[in-house]
Short mmCIF file of C-alpha atoms in Angstrom, two decimals:
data_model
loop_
_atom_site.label_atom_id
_atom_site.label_comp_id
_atom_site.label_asym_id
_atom_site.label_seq_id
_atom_site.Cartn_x
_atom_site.Cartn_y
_atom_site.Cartn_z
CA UNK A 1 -18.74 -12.07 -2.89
CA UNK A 2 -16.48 -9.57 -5.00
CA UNK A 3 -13.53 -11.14 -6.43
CA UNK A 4 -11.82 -7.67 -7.53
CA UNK A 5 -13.30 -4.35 -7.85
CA UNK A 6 -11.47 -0.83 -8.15
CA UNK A 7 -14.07 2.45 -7.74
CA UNK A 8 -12.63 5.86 -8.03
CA UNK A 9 -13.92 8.59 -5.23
CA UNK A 10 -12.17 11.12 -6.78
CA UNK A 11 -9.29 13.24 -8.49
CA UNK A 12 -7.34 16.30 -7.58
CA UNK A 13 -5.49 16.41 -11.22
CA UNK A 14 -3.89 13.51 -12.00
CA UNK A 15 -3.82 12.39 -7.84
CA UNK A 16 -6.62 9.66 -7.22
CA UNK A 17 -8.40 8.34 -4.35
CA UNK A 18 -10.60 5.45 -4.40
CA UNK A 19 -10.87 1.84 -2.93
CA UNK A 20 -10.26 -1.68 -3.89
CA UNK A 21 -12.61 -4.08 -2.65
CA UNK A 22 -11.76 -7.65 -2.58
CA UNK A 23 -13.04 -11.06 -0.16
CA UNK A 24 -10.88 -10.24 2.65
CA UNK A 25 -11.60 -6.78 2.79
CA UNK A 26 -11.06 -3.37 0.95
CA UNK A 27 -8.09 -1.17 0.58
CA UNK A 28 -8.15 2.33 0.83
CA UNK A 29 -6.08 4.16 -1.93
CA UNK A 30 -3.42 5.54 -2.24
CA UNK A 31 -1.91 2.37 -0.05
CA UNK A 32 1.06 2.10 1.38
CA UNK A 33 1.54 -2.09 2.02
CA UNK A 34 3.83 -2.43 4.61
CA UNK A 35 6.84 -5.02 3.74
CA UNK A 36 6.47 -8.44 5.63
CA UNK A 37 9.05 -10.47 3.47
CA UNK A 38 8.89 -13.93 5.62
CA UNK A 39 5.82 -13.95 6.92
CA UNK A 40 6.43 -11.32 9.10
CA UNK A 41 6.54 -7.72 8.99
CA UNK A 42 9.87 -7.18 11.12
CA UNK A 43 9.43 -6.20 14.85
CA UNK A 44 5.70 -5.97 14.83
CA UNK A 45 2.75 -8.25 15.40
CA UNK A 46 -0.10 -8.83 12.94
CA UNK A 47 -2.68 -6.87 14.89
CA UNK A 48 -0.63 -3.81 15.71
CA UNK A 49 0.15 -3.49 11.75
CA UNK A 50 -3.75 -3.49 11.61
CA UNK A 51 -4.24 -1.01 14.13
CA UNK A 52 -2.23 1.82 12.66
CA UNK A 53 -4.18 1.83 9.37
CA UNK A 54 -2.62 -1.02 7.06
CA UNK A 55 -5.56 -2.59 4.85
CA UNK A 56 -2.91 -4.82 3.33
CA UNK A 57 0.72 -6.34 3.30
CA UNK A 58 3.04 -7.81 1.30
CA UNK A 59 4.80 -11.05 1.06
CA UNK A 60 7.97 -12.35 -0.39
CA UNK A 61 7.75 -15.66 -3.06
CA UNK A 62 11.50 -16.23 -3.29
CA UNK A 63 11.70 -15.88 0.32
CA UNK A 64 8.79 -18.20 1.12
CA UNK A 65 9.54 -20.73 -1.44
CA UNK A 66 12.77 -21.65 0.13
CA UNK A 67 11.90 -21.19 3.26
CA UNK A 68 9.62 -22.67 5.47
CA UNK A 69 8.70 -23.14 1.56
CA UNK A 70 5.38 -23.14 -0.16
CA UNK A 71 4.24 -26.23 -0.12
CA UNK A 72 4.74 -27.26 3.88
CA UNK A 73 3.14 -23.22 3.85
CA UNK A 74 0.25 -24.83 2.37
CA UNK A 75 -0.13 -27.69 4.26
CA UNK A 76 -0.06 -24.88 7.46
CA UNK A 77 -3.38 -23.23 5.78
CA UNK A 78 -1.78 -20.64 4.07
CA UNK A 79 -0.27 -17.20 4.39
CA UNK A 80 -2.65 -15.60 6.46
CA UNK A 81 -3.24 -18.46 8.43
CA UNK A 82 0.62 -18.66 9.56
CA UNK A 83 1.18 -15.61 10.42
CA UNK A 84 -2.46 -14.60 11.46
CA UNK A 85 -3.35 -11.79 9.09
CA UNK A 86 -7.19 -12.09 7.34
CA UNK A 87 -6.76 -9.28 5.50
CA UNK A 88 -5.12 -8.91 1.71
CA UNK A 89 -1.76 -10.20 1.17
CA UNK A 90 -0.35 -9.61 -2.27
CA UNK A 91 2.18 -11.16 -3.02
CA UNK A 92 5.43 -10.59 -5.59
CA UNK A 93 6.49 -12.62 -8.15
CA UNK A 94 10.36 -13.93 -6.19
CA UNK A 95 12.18 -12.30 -9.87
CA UNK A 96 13.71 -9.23 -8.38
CA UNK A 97 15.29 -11.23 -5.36
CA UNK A 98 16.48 -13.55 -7.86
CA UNK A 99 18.19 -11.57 -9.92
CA UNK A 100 19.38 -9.14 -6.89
CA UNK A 101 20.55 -11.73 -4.42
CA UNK A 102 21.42 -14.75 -6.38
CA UNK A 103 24.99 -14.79 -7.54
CA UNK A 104 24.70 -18.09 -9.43
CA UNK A 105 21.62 -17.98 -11.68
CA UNK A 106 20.73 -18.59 -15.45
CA UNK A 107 18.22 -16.66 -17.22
CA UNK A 108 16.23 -18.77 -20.37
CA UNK A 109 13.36 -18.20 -22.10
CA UNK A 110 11.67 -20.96 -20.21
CA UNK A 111 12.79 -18.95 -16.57
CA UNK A 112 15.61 -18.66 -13.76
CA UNK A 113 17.67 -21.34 -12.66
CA UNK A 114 19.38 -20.32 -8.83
CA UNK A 115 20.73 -21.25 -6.37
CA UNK A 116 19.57 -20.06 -2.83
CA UNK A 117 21.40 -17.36 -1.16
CA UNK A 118 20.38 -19.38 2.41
CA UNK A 119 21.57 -22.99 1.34
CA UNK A 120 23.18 -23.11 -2.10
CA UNK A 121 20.49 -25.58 -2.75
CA UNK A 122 19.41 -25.35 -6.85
CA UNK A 123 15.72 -23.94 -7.90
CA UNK A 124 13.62 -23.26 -10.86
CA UNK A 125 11.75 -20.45 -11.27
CA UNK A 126 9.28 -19.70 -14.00
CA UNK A 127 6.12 -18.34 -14.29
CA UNK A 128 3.73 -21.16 -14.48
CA UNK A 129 6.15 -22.30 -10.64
CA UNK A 130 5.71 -18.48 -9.43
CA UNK A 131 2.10 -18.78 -10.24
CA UNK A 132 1.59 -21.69 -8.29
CA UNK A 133 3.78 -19.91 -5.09
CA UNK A 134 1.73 -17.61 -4.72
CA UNK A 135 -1.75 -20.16 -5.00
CA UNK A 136 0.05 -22.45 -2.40
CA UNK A 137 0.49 -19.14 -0.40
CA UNK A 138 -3.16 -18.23 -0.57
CA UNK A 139 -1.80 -14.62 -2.16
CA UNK A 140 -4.67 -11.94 -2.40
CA UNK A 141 -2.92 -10.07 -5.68
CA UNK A 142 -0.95 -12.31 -7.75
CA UNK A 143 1.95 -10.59 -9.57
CA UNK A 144 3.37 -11.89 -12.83
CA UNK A 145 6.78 -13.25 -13.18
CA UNK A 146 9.43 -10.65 -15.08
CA UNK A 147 12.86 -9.86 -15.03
CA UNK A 148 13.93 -5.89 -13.80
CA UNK A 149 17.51 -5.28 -15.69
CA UNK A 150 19.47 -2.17 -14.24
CA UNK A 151 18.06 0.87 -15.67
CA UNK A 152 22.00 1.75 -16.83
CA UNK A 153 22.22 -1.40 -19.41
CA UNK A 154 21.80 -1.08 -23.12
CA UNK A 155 18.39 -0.09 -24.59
CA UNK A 156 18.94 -3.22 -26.67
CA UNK A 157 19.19 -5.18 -23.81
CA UNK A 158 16.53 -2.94 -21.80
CA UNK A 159 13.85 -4.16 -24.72
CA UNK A 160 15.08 -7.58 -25.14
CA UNK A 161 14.45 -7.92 -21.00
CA UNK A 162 11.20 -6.44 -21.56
CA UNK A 163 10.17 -7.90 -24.16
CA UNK A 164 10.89 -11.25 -22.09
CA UNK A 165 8.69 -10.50 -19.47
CA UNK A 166 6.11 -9.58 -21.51
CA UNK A 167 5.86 -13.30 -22.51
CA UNK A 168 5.93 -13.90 -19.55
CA UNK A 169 3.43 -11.96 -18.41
CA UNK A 170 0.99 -14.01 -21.00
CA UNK A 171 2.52 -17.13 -19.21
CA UNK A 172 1.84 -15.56 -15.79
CA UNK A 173 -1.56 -14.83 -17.15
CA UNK A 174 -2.58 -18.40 -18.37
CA UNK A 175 -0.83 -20.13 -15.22
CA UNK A 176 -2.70 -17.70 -13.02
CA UNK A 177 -5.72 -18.41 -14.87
CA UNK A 178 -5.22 -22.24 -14.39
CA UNK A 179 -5.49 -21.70 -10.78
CA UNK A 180 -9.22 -22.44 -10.61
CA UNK A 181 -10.48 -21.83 -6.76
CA UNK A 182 -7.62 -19.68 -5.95
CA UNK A 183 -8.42 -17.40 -9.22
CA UNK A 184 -11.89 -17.49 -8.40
CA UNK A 185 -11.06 -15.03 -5.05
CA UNK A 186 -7.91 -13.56 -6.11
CA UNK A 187 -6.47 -11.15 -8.47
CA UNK A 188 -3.66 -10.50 -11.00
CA UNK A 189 -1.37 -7.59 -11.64
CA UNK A 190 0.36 -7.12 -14.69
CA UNK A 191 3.88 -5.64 -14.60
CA UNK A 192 4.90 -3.11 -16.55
CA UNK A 193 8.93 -2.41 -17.66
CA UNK A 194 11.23 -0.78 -19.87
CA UNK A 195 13.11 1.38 -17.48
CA UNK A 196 13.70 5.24 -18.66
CA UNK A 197 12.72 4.85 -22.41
CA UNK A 198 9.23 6.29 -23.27
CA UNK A 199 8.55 4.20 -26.27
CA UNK A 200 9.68 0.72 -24.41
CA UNK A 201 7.31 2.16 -21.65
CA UNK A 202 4.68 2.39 -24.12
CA UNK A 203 5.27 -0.98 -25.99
CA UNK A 204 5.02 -2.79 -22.96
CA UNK A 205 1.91 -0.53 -21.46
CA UNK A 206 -0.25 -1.63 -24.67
CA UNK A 207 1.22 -5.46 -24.39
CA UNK A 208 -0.11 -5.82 -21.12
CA UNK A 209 -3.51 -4.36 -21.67
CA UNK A 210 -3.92 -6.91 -24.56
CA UNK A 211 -3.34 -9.25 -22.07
CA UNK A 212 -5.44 -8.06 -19.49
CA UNK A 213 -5.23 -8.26 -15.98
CA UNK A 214 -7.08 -6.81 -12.69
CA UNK A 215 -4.29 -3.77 -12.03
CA UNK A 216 -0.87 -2.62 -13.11
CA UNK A 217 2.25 -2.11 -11.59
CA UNK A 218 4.87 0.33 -13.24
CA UNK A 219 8.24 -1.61 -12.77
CA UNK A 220 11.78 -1.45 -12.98
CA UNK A 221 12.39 1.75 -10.60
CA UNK A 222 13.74 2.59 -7.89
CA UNK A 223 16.55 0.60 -8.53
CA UNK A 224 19.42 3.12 -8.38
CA UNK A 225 18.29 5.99 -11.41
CA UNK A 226 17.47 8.93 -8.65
CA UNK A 227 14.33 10.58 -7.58
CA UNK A 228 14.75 12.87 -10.57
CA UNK A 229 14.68 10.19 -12.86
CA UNK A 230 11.62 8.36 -11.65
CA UNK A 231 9.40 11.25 -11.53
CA UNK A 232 10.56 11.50 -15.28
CA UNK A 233 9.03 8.25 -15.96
CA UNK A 234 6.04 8.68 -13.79
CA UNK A 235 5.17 12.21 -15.84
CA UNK A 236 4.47 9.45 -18.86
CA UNK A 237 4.16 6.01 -17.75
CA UNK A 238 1.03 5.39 -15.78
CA UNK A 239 -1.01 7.71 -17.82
CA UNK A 240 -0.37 4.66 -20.83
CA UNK A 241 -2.12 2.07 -17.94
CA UNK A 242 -6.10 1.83 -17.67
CA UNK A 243 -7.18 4.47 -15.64
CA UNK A 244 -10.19 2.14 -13.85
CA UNK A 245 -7.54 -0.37 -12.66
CA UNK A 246 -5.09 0.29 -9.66
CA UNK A 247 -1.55 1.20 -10.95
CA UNK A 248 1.08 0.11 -8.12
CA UNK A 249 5.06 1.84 -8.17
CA UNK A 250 6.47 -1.41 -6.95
CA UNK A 251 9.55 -0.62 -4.02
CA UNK A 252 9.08 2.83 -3.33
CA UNK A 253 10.10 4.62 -1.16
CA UNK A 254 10.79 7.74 0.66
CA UNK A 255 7.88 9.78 2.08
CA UNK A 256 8.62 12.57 -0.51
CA UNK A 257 8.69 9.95 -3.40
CA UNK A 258 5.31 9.07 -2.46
CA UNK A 259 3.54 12.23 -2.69
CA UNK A 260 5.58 13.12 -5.93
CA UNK A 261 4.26 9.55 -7.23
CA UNK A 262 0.47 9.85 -5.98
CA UNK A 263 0.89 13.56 -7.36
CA UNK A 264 1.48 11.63 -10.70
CA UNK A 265 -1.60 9.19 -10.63
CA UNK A 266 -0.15 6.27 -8.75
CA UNK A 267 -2.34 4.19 -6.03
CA UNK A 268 -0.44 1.46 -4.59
CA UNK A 269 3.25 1.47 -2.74
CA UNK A 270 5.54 -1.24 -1.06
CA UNK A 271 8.96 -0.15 0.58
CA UNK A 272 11.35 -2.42 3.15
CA UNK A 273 11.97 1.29 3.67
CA UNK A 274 9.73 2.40 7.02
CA UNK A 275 10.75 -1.12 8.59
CA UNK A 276 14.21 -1.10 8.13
CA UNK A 277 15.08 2.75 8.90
CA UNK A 278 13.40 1.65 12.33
CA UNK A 279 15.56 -1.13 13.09
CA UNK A 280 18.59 1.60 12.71
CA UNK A 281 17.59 4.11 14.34
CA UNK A 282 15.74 6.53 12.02
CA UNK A 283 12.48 7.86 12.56
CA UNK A 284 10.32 9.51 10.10
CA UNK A 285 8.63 12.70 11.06
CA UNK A 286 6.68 15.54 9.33
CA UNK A 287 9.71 18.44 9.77
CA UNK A 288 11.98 15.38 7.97
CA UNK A 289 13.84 12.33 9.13
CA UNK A 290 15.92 11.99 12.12
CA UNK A 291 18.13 9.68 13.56
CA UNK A 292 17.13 8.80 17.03
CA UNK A 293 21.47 7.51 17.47
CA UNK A 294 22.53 11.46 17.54
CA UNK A 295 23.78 12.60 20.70
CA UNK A 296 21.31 15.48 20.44
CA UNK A 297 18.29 13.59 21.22
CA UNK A 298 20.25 11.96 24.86
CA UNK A 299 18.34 14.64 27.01
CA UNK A 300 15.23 15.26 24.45
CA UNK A 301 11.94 14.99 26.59
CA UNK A 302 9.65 15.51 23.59
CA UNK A 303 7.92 12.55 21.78
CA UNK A 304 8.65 11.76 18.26
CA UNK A 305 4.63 12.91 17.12
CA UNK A 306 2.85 14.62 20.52
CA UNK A 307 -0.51 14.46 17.91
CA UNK A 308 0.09 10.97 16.80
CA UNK A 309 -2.84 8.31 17.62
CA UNK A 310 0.34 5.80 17.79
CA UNK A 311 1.27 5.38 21.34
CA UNK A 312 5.02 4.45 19.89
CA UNK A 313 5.03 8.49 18.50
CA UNK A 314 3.25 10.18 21.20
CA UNK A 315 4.45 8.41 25.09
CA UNK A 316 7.89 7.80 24.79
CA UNK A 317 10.76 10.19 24.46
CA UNK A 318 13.50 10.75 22.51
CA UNK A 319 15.90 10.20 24.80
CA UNK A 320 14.25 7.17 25.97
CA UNK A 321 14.66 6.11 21.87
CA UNK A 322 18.06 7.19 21.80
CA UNK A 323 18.93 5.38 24.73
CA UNK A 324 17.50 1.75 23.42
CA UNK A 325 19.00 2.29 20.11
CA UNK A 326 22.58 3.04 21.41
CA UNK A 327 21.90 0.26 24.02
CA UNK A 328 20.76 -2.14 21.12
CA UNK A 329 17.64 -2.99 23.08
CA UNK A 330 14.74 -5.16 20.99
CA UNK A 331 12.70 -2.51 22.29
CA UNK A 332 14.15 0.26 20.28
CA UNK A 333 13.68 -1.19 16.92
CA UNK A 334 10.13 -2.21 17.95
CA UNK A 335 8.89 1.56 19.02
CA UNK A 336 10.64 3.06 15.95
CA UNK A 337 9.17 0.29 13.23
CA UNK A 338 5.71 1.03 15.10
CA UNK A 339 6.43 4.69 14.45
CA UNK A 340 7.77 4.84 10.97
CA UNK A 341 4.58 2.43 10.01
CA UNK A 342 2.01 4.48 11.89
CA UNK A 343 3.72 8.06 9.82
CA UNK A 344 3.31 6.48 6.29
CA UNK A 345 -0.03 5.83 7.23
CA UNK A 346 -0.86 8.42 8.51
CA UNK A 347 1.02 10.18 5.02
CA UNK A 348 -1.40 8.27 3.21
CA UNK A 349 -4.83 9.17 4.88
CA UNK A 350 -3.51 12.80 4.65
CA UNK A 351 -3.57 12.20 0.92
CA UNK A 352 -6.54 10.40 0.45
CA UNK A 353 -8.50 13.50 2.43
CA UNK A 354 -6.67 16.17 0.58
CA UNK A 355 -7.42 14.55 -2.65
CA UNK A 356 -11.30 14.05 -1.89
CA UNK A 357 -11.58 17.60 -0.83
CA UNK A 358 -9.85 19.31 -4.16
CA UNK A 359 -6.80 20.19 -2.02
CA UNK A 360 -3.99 18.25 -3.01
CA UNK A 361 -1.66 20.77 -4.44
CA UNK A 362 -1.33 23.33 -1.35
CA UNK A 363 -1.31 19.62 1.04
CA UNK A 364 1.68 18.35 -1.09
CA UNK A 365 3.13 21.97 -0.74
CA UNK A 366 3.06 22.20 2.66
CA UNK A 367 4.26 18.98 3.48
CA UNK A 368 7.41 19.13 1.04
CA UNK A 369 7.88 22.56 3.08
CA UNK A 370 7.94 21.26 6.33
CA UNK A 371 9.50 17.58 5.37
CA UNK A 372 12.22 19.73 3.92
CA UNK A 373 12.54 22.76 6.08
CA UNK A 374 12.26 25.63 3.26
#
């Protein structure tokens, strides 16, 4: 069976379309992998994240390792066995949530001592350890270890960082490689960093390709620099990654940051984003987001999406929304999670069709003119 294959269907500039094929199935790009940090993508069961379109999902190391933790997760048969999902997981490498939500931690060459933000119990986290994670996990795409500094700190310290994580991409690399069975089937991603700065960018492109791995992420964004910002790096930085391997913008983002992102030769997309505007109240619609809290929608009739194939978008009302959010019903966040899921994928499909038929340019267009109401 194919361990890892990426085949190109076609272009529209620098927009792609194409599919990854891999043991537990294929992925249709550009993919948008819904976020299920513990196991779980919030309010919604395994199956109904299959049935509106998701070819794969994401899981969390840090959040995994410490709890139920990887090693009783392995004992349970794995990721996908846990939570029932047999399609691709990939899986990231725990070093943004342990730089973002540990307050006690110290960074070495050799990795990141923490503490956890559940227990104040102490960990270790390198890459040959995150490596192993993600094999006791039973991850689908493996992503290397690296450290994301703020895109506002000195460039010296911007290079040292990613200079860093370039060696410890190469440790990533041989630990991932030690694996055995569990490389056999799966994959690795390199990640590449160096926040705004072109040359950085470029340094670290070239490093990684040295190395060699089965895709590449662009890193290090969406972190706080700005939509503007972003697209500045994405004009330059995945054109300096292979262009027959996947290139995944890692925690993004908005529905208008993904077409601006596929428009710039991206394939692959993760965002907490879809999930958690659902679970407050904010749906995400073709004529822009709304928040289903307003007093506005208390006597709407309409359905969020009357076209919709997702019963969430098309049978239930507005009002009937509104009411279970300002009620606090389980119910509410449910529908709306369903909802905001079922849009991005149905954002992505548009994409993929508008790309294979030559048409990506007036699709992206009209959509920024209706998401934005010009």
């Amino acid at each position: 069976m194919t361990r890892f294959a990426f085949e190109l269907h076609a272009t529209d500039g620098r927009a792609r379309t194409g599919k990854i094929t891999m043991q537990r199935g294929e992925i249709r790009t550009p993919a948008f992998m819904p976020v299920g940090t513990a196991a779980t993508v919030k309010a919604m069961k395994p199956e109904s994240v299959r049935e509106i379109g998701a070819d794969i999902i994401l899981g969390n190391t840090y959040h995994l390792m410490l709890r139920p933790g990887a090693e009783r997760m392995a004992r349970l048969g794995g990721l996908h066995n846990f939570m029932k999902w047999d399609r691709p997981v990939l899986t990231d490498s725990g070093g943004y949530q342990v730089m973002s939500l540990s307050e006690l931690r110290k960074l070495t060459e050799k990795g990141v001592e923490f503490r956890s933000h559940i227990d104040g119990s102490k960990h270790m986290l390198t890459p040959e350890r995150s490596m192993e994670i993600q094999r006791l996990l039973g991850s689908d795409i493996v992503m290397c270890f690296d450290e994301c500094p703020r895109a506002d700190r000195p460039r010296d310290e911007i290079a040292a960082s990613m200079e860093l994580s370039m060696r410890w991409a190469k440790r990533s690399r041989d630990g991932f490689d030690s694996g055995e069975e569990h490389a056999a089937r799966s994959a690795l991603f390199g990640i590449q960093q160096g926040a705004l700065d072109e040359g950085l960018r470029r340094v670290s492109a070239q490093k990684l390709v040295d190395i060699g791995f089965d895709g590449y992420a662009v890193g290090g964004l969406a972190v706080g620099e700005g939509q503007e910002a972003m697209f500045g790096v994405l004009d330059y930085a995945p054109e300096m990654l292979p262009k027959d391997h996947p290139r995944y913008l890692m925690g993004v983002g908005k529905p208008d940051d993904l077409v601006g992102a596929v428009e710039r030769g991206i394939d692959m997309f993760d965002c907490v984003l879809p999930t958690r505007s659902g679970r407050n109240g904010q749906a995400f619609t073709w004529n822009g987001p709304i928040n289903l809290r307003n007093a506005r929608f208390a006597e709407d009739q309409e359905p969020l999406d009357p076209t919709s194939n997702c019963s969430a978008s098309r049978d239930y009302s507005k009002a009937y929304l509104h009411h279970l959010h300002k009620s606090h019903e389980i119910l509410g966040a449910m529908l709306l999670t369903e909802h905001n899921l079922a849009f991005y994928q149905a954002l992505m499909q548009r994409m993929r069709d508008a790309i294979a038929q030559g048409s990506f340019t007036a699709f992206a267009g009209e959509f920024r003119s209706s998401y934005f109401g010009k």
